[in-house]
Short mmCIF file of C-alpha atoms in Angstrom, two decimals:
data_model
loop_
_atom_site.label_atom_id
_atom_site.label_comp_id
_atom_site.label_asym_id
_atom_site.label_seq_id
_atom_site.Cartn_x
_atom_site.Cartn_y
_atom_site.Cartn_z
CA MET A 1 -10.55 -7.89 32.15
CA SER A 2 -8.96 -10.96 33.65
CA ASP A 3 -7.75 -11.21 37.22
CA ALA A 4 -4.13 -11.00 36.02
CA ARG A 5 -4.82 -7.49 34.67
CA SER A 6 -7.27 -6.28 37.33
CA HIS A 7 -4.76 -3.79 38.78
CA VAL A 8 -4.19 -2.18 35.35
CA THR A 9 -6.50 0.55 34.08
CA VAL A 10 -8.16 0.21 30.70
CA GLN A 11 -6.05 3.12 29.43
CA GLN A 12 -2.81 1.43 30.57
CA TYR A 13 -3.90 -1.81 28.94
CA MET A 14 -4.77 -0.11 25.63
CA THR A 15 -1.48 1.80 25.66
CA ALA A 16 0.49 -1.42 26.18
CA VAL A 17 -1.48 -3.17 23.42
CA ARG A 18 -0.86 -0.31 20.98
CA GLU A 19 2.85 -0.23 21.84
CA HIS A 20 3.02 -4.01 21.36
CA ALA A 21 1.29 -3.68 17.98
CA TRP A 22 3.47 -0.82 16.74
CA LEU A 23 6.75 -2.38 17.87
CA GLY A 24 5.86 -5.78 16.38
CA SER A 25 4.59 -4.31 13.12
CA ILE A 26 7.69 -2.17 12.62
CA ALA A 27 10.00 -5.07 13.50
CA PHE A 28 8.29 -7.76 11.42
CA LEU A 29 6.76 -5.80 8.53
CA VAL A 30 9.51 -3.26 7.93
CA VAL A 31 12.88 -3.96 9.57
CA LEU A 32 13.17 -7.75 9.18
CA PRO A 33 12.07 -7.73 5.51
CA LEU A 34 14.60 -4.93 4.94
CA GLY A 35 17.28 -7.08 6.57
CA SER A 36 16.53 -10.01 4.30
CA LEU A 37 16.61 -7.70 1.27
CA VAL A 38 20.01 -6.42 2.38
CA SER A 39 21.42 -9.96 2.26
CA ARG A 40 19.60 -10.84 -0.96
CA TYR A 41 20.73 -7.85 -3.00
CA PHE A 42 23.89 -6.52 -1.36
CA ARG A 43 25.71 -9.83 -1.75
CA THR A 44 25.72 -9.21 -5.52
CA PHE A 45 27.67 -5.96 -5.04
CA THR A 46 29.97 -6.58 -2.09
CA THR A 47 31.40 -9.32 0.08
CA LYS A 48 30.78 -7.12 3.13
CA TRP A 49 26.97 -7.52 2.97
CA TRP A 50 26.84 -9.60 6.16
CA PHE A 51 27.68 -6.66 8.42
CA ALA A 52 24.72 -4.62 7.12
CA HIS A 53 22.46 -7.70 7.36
CA TRP A 54 23.57 -8.24 10.96
CA ILE A 55 23.02 -4.59 11.92
CA VAL A 56 19.48 -4.54 10.51
CA ASN A 57 18.37 -8.00 11.67
CA PHE A 58 20.02 -8.04 15.08
CA LEU A 59 20.94 -4.57 16.31
CA VAL A 60 17.89 -2.75 14.92
CA SER A 61 15.17 -5.41 14.87
CA GLY A 62 16.34 -7.33 17.95
CA PRO A 63 15.35 -4.64 20.46
CA LEU A 64 12.05 -4.10 18.60
CA VAL A 65 11.22 -7.82 18.64
CA ILE A 66 12.09 -8.16 22.34
CA ALA A 67 10.22 -4.98 23.30
CA SER A 68 7.15 -6.09 21.33
CA TRP A 69 7.11 -9.47 23.02
CA VAL A 70 7.61 -7.92 26.47
CA LYS A 71 4.80 -5.41 25.84
CA GLY A 72 2.51 -8.23 24.75
CA VAL A 73 3.24 -10.14 27.96
CA GLN A 74 2.79 -6.97 30.05
CA ALA A 75 -0.50 -6.11 28.35
CA THR A 76 -1.99 -9.50 29.11
CA GLY A 77 -0.41 -9.98 32.51
CA GLY A 78 0.91 -13.33 31.34
CA GLY A 79 -2.57 -14.83 31.57
CA ARG A 80 -4.12 -17.70 29.62
CA MET A 81 -2.25 -18.79 26.47
CA ASP A 82 -4.68 -18.11 23.63
CA HIS A 83 -3.92 -18.59 19.94
CA HIS A 84 -2.37 -15.14 19.48
CA LYS A 85 -0.03 -15.62 22.44
CA ARG A 86 1.03 -19.10 21.33
CA VAL A 87 1.84 -17.94 17.80
CA GLY A 88 3.63 -14.83 19.13
CA THR A 89 5.71 -16.90 21.52
CA ALA A 90 6.56 -19.32 18.70
CA ILE A 91 7.65 -16.44 16.45
CA PHE A 92 9.75 -14.98 19.26
CA GLY A 93 11.40 -18.38 19.80
CA LEU A 94 12.01 -18.82 16.06
CA TYR A 95 13.59 -15.36 15.92
CA ILE A 96 16.02 -16.36 18.72
CA VAL A 97 16.85 -19.61 16.89
CA GLN A 98 17.34 -17.62 13.66
CA VAL A 99 19.80 -15.24 15.32
CA VAL A 100 21.77 -18.12 16.85
CA LEU A 101 21.77 -20.03 13.55
CA GLY A 102 22.92 -16.93 11.67
CA ALA A 103 25.80 -16.39 14.12
CA PHE A 104 26.75 -20.08 13.88
CA ILE A 105 26.78 -19.94 10.08
CA HIS A 106 28.94 -16.82 10.08
CA PHE A 107 31.43 -17.70 12.80
CA VAL A 108 31.75 -21.48 12.41
CA ARG A 109 33.02 -22.47 9.00
CA ILE A 110 32.26 -26.10 8.23
CA PRO A 111 33.49 -27.45 4.90
CA PHE A 112 30.61 -28.81 2.86
CA PRO A 113 31.78 -31.21 0.13
CA LEU A 114 28.42 -31.92 -1.52
CA LEU A 115 27.27 -30.59 -4.87
CA VAL A 116 25.35 -27.63 -3.43
CA HIS A 117 26.88 -24.18 -3.41
CA ARG A 118 26.48 -23.57 0.34
CA PRO A 119 26.11 -25.70 3.47
CA LEU A 120 22.57 -26.85 4.28
CA SER A 121 22.58 -24.60 7.35
CA ASN A 122 22.56 -21.59 5.03
CA TYR A 123 19.44 -22.87 3.28
CA ALA A 124 17.86 -23.62 6.66
CA HIS A 125 18.60 -20.01 7.70
CA VAL A 126 16.84 -18.66 4.61
CA LEU A 127 13.87 -21.02 5.01
CA LEU A 128 13.53 -20.14 8.70
CA GLY A 129 13.68 -16.42 7.85
CA VAL A 130 10.93 -16.73 5.26
CA THR A 131 8.87 -18.79 7.74
CA ILE A 132 9.26 -16.08 10.37
CA LEU A 133 8.15 -13.40 7.91
CA ALA A 134 5.11 -15.45 6.83
CA LEU A 135 4.09 -16.29 10.41
CA SER A 136 4.56 -12.65 11.37
CA GLU A 137 2.26 -11.49 8.60
CA TYR A 138 -0.35 -13.97 9.81
CA GLN A 139 0.16 -12.89 13.43
CA ILE A 140 -0.17 -9.20 12.65
CA TYR A 141 -3.32 -9.89 10.64
CA ASN A 142 -4.66 -11.86 13.60
CA GLY A 143 -3.81 -9.04 15.99
CA ILE A 144 -5.36 -6.28 13.89
CA TYR A 145 -8.46 -7.97 12.54
CA ILE A 146 -9.31 -10.53 15.24
CA GLU A 147 -7.70 -9.64 18.58
CA TRP A 148 -8.18 -5.86 18.36
CA PRO A 149 -11.96 -5.99 17.74
CA LEU A 150 -12.33 -8.79 20.30
CA HIS A 151 -10.63 -6.88 23.10
CA THR A 152 -11.77 -3.36 22.25
CA ARG A 153 -15.33 -4.39 21.41
CA LYS A 154 -15.02 -2.30 18.22
CA LYS A 155 -16.48 -4.77 15.75
CA GLY A 156 -15.62 -4.07 12.15
CA ILE A 157 -13.31 -1.19 13.03
CA ALA A 158 -9.67 -2.04 12.41
CA PRO A 159 -6.91 0.53 12.85
CA ILE A 160 -5.53 -0.27 9.37
CA PRO A 161 -7.55 -0.72 6.16
CA LYS A 162 -7.16 -4.19 4.63
CA SER A 163 -6.28 -2.64 1.27
CA LEU A 164 -3.21 -0.99 2.79
CA LYS A 165 -2.19 -4.22 4.51
CA HIS A 166 -2.58 -6.19 1.26
CA ALA A 167 -0.61 -3.59 -0.71
CA TRP A 168 2.26 -3.75 1.81
CA LEU A 169 2.24 -7.56 1.75
CA ALA A 170 2.35 -7.55 -2.07
CA LEU A 171 5.30 -5.13 -2.01
CA VAL A 172 7.23 -7.27 0.49
CA ILE A 173 6.59 -10.47 -1.49
CA ALA A 174 7.44 -8.85 -4.84
CA SER A 175 10.70 -7.44 -3.48
CA HIS A 176 11.80 -10.89 -2.28
CA VAL A 177 11.14 -12.73 -5.52
#
């Protein structure tokens, strides 16, 4: 273990890493895709879809995203910025930008006289959301299949079978098409 974590027992470290993994996986593989599906499909049935989208993507996933990021920082003691930390920090920053952009789009109405149906900020919000989901899938793969074996010294033993991960990814992609 690094000097930054020398006061933490191996058990405390592993607990923090598992909590980080569970919180991030639930937030980015379950709750955020659900939130995007709420906006995609509910808008065809009701004009009140935004409230449900906001609840799922901000009130439910927000605490999970923040807690996952905090647990990741706690687990590593804020040490050296490796690839996993850089990507995780970027995703966390993009999530904050996404929330601010979503609030701006909802609360600030700017007339948009061009030939497109919605202002460009709406399309940017969708593109940023899809980018966050794609980066999150990559980051979770990196955490499970690269970081976990590297730090636990359990080569070839991942906590989740790749077939299950691929099936979930296919389901998320198919539901968004």
